């Protein structure tokens, strides 16, 4: 009977303070992984759209700056200027904050789950470089995003910044080699993050189906190559003088 | 492959008790027959230790045919050692070469405290099973097997999940110390079958909640699947994630018996 198993010796180590407290979906690690996956999809949609939009760099200053202006105008006259832009910004910032908060909660749980580490370094069989470095690749991308905003949105990190001149600001930014190298390194980190994340989403959302499982890795690789390939081409184009 | 005799060096984690400090100790293990299992090799080393008046190395074992889940240790940085789909007792010394140094550590997780040497307390798995890894049904004589039809594919999948022997290698190998593969296998085993449907949603919720009181979270490293002596697929983890989410939103008073 169930009652018979309730009394246990005090020394039972499994009766220690539980790693997880609270109930409800978000207090559970499985729930946090759903949040990681869904906010991950939102952020993936953004990085893809951001890369595609920036391809206008290759069409010249007029197209690029008009695209920047169009982003502020979407929704006019039904909505005020920049209204939909701010809706998107708020959604993105919320997704990023939730992604970070869930990651922090999961990380703390995982640290608590193995307080005494192996003396001999684990000889991993399946866990790849990308899956084991998600925290580091994520932190690099976060640091880059903060700089990137200061550089090209607020303009505080770009001495030649002029509001509205998107094309000129990008070219001026990438003409500083340190910025261009940081941009490329951060995009490679983003690629490593996406390589595991875009695959991992399906597993976290419980979308496993024998018909599609083999395609999940291919999707992650293709998505990563498209986004990182497009992004990395921009500083290279500026540095080699293709775009000036 | 013909029988050979090899000489090994073992670096074994020795810890006299749960609260004692542990350390690696080195032992020479000459004259090991390659047809011995890993546990038989440890038996030989232990007999020599006993003859010298030293404490033998404590390790868990029972059936020694790969179906009980008692044995398990980290051998050269891998749970159950270098051979896939194999528990420690079914690992043979022919997998090692003459002159090898083998590092042996206990499974490590906060929920698996060391009792002594290579023996760890895996009672946390019992807590997860108690939370819902059963079917509440009157016992008695077995009912007629064909009264409840089960599609062949579903029965096969449920059996794949039920193959879990609860050894804990998934937790030991997981960089996060997560018990997702064990719990998912136990959930899927019952949630796939008609007999498990009445408690499907309460089961997955209770077992996941209990799991998270002891273990880490899943980062989809797939390390558990790689070391599992029964080759259990991480597809069961995806299924558990899905059932856990559905369980949050099901109106249990109206929940039908199917997924």
Short mmCIF file of C-alpha atoms in Angstrom, two decimals, chain A residues 2 5-6 8 11-25 27-31 33-34 105-107 109-128 130-135 195-196 199-210 213 216-217, chain B residues 13 15 21-22 24 74 76-78 81 84 103 105-111 113 121-125 127 130 170-178 180 205-206 208-223 226-227 234-246 248-249:
data_model
loop_
_atom_site.label_atom_id
_atom_site.label_comp_id
_atom_site.label_asym_id
_atom_site.label_seq_id
_atom_site.Cartn_x
_atom_site.Cartn_y
_atom_site.Cartn_z
CA UNK A 2 1.07 3.57 -0.64
CA UNK A 5 6.24 3.58 1.75
CA UNK A 6 5.76 7.01 3.34
CA UNK A 8 11.58 6.56 5.61
CA UNK A 11 19.20 9.56 6.69
CA UNK A 12 17.59 8.89 3.31
CA UNK A 13 19.44 11.27 1.00
CA UNK A 14 16.50 11.47 -1.38
CA UNK A 15 14.53 13.28 1.33
CA UNK A 16 16.84 16.30 1.14
CA UNK A 17 15.57 19.71 0.10
CA UNK A 18 14.12 19.28 -3.38
CA UNK A 19 15.98 20.95 -6.26
CA UNK A 20 12.75 22.34 -7.60
CA UNK A 21 10.19 24.18 -5.56
CA UNK A 22 6.81 25.47 -6.62
CA UNK A 23 4.31 24.02 -9.04
CA UNK A 24 2.97 25.27 -12.30
CA UNK A 25 4.33 25.01 -15.80
CA UNK A 27 8.42 26.44 -12.34
CA UNK A 28 9.12 23.13 -14.05
CA UNK A 29 12.22 22.57 -16.13
CA UNK A 30 10.12 20.99 -18.89
CA UNK A 31 7.99 24.16 -18.93
CA UNK A 33 12.31 24.34 -22.03
CA UNK A 34 9.02 25.12 -23.79
CA UNK A 105 16.82 28.93 -13.99
CA UNK A 106 17.74 25.78 -15.92
CA UNK A 107 21.46 26.40 -15.46
CA UNK A 109 19.03 23.55 -11.55
CA UNK A 110 21.67 21.71 -13.57
CA UNK A 111 24.51 22.95 -11.39
CA UNK A 112 22.61 21.82 -8.29
CA UNK A 113 21.97 18.42 -9.85
CA UNK A 114 25.69 17.58 -9.94
CA UNK A 115 27.47 19.34 -7.11
CA UNK A 116 30.38 16.89 -7.08
CA UNK A 117 31.88 16.71 -10.52
CA UNK A 118 33.72 13.83 -12.13
CA UNK A 119 37.41 13.75 -11.36
CA UNK A 120 38.18 12.47 -14.82
CA UNK A 121 36.85 14.64 -17.65
CA UNK A 122 33.89 12.97 -19.34
CA UNK A 123 34.59 11.29 -22.63
CA UNK A 124 31.53 12.53 -24.51
CA UNK A 125 29.99 10.27 -27.14
CA UNK A 126 27.02 12.21 -28.52
CA UNK A 127 27.11 15.66 -26.90
CA UNK A 128 28.78 17.94 -29.44
CA UNK A 130 27.62 23.24 -29.85
CA UNK A 131 25.38 21.60 -27.24
CA UNK A 132 28.03 21.86 -24.53
CA UNK A 133 28.81 25.54 -25.18
CA UNK A 134 25.26 26.95 -25.45
CA UNK A 135 25.82 29.15 -22.38
CA UNK A 195 23.20 24.65 -34.82
CA UNK A 196 22.13 23.11 -31.51
CA UNK A 199 17.63 21.15 -33.72
CA UNK A 200 16.84 21.16 -30.01
CA UNK A 201 13.54 23.04 -30.48
CA UNK A 202 11.81 19.99 -31.92
CA UNK A 203 12.84 17.83 -28.99
CA UNK A 204 11.82 20.41 -26.35
CA UNK A 205 8.44 20.95 -27.99
CA UNK A 206 7.91 17.21 -28.16
CA UNK A 207 7.77 17.29 -31.95
CA UNK A 208 9.38 13.94 -32.59
CA UNK A 209 7.99 11.99 -35.49
CA UNK A 210 9.85 9.19 -37.27
CA UNK A 213 13.22 13.26 -37.34
CA UNK A 216 15.69 18.09 -38.05
CA UNK A 217 19.49 18.24 -38.23
CA UNK B 13 37.62 5.78 -6.62
CA UNK B 15 35.52 6.19 -0.43
CA UNK B 21 36.48 12.03 1.61
CA UNK B 22 37.18 9.87 -1.41
CA UNK B 24 41.66 7.61 -6.49
CA UNK B 74 32.06 5.28 -15.03
CA UNK B 76 37.34 5.77 -18.60
CA UNK B 77 34.91 8.68 -18.57
CA UNK B 78 31.94 6.77 -20.00
CA UNK B 81 32.46 1.81 -20.44
CA UNK B 84 27.51 0.67 -26.74
CA UNK B 103 39.92 4.88 -14.54
CA UNK B 105 34.52 6.29 -10.85
CA UNK B 106 31.06 5.99 -9.31
CA UNK B 107 28.01 7.49 -11.07
CA UNK B 108 27.87 11.08 -9.90
CA UNK B 109 24.76 13.19 -9.31
CA UNK B 110 23.46 15.08 -6.30
CA UNK B 111 20.55 12.61 -6.19
CA UNK B 113 25.13 10.05 -3.22
CA UNK B 121 22.18 5.33 -3.68
CA UNK B 122 19.71 5.40 -6.56
CA UNK B 123 16.57 5.62 -4.37
CA UNK B 124 15.58 8.82 -6.16
CA UNK B 125 14.51 6.58 -9.07
CA UNK B 127 10.62 8.08 -5.68
CA UNK B 130 6.23 5.78 -6.64
CA UNK B 170 21.55 8.23 -18.30
CA UNK B 171 21.86 10.43 -15.22
CA UNK B 172 25.55 9.63 -14.82
CA UNK B 173 26.37 10.52 -18.42
CA UNK B 174 24.18 13.63 -18.67
CA UNK B 175 26.20 16.84 -18.36
CA UNK B 176 23.19 18.23 -16.44
CA UNK B 177 22.64 15.20 -14.20
CA UNK B 178 19.13 14.85 -15.65
CA UNK B 180 14.87 12.50 -18.43
CA UNK B 205 2.68 15.29 -14.25
CA UNK B 206 3.49 13.52 -10.99
CA UNK B 208 8.06 14.77 -14.02
CA UNK B 209 7.43 16.90 -10.91
CA UNK B 210 9.09 14.26 -8.73
CA UNK B 211 11.99 13.90 -11.18
CA UNK B 212 12.67 17.62 -11.03
CA UNK B 213 12.87 17.53 -7.24
CA UNK B 214 16.02 15.41 -7.61
CA UNK B 215 17.56 15.83 -11.05
CA UNK B 216 18.67 18.41 -13.62
CA UNK B 217 17.00 19.46 -16.86
CA UNK B 218 17.32 18.19 -20.41
CA UNK B 219 19.53 20.17 -22.82
CA UNK B 220 19.16 17.60 -25.60
CA UNK B 221 22.82 16.59 -25.47
CA UNK B 222 21.78 12.99 -26.38
CA UNK B 223 24.51 11.60 -24.14
CA UNK B 226 24.46 6.95 -26.29
CA UNK B 227 25.30 5.25 -22.98
CA UNK B 234 15.35 10.19 -26.78
CA UNK B 235 12.12 10.19 -28.83
CA UNK B 236 10.53 9.09 -25.55
CA UNK B 237 11.74 12.35 -23.96
CA UNK B 238 9.95 14.32 -26.69
CA UNK B 239 6.82 12.25 -26.03
CA UNK B 240 7.07 12.97 -22.28
CA UNK B 241 7.50 16.72 -22.92
CA UNK B 242 4.37 16.68 -25.06
CA UNK B 243 2.32 14.70 -22.56
CA UNK B 244 3.51 16.96 -19.72
CA UNK B 245 2.31 20.06 -21.57
CA UNK B 246 -1.02 18.43 -22.47
CA UNK B 248 -1.29 21.04 -17.78
CA UNK B 249 -4.19 22.00 -20.00
#
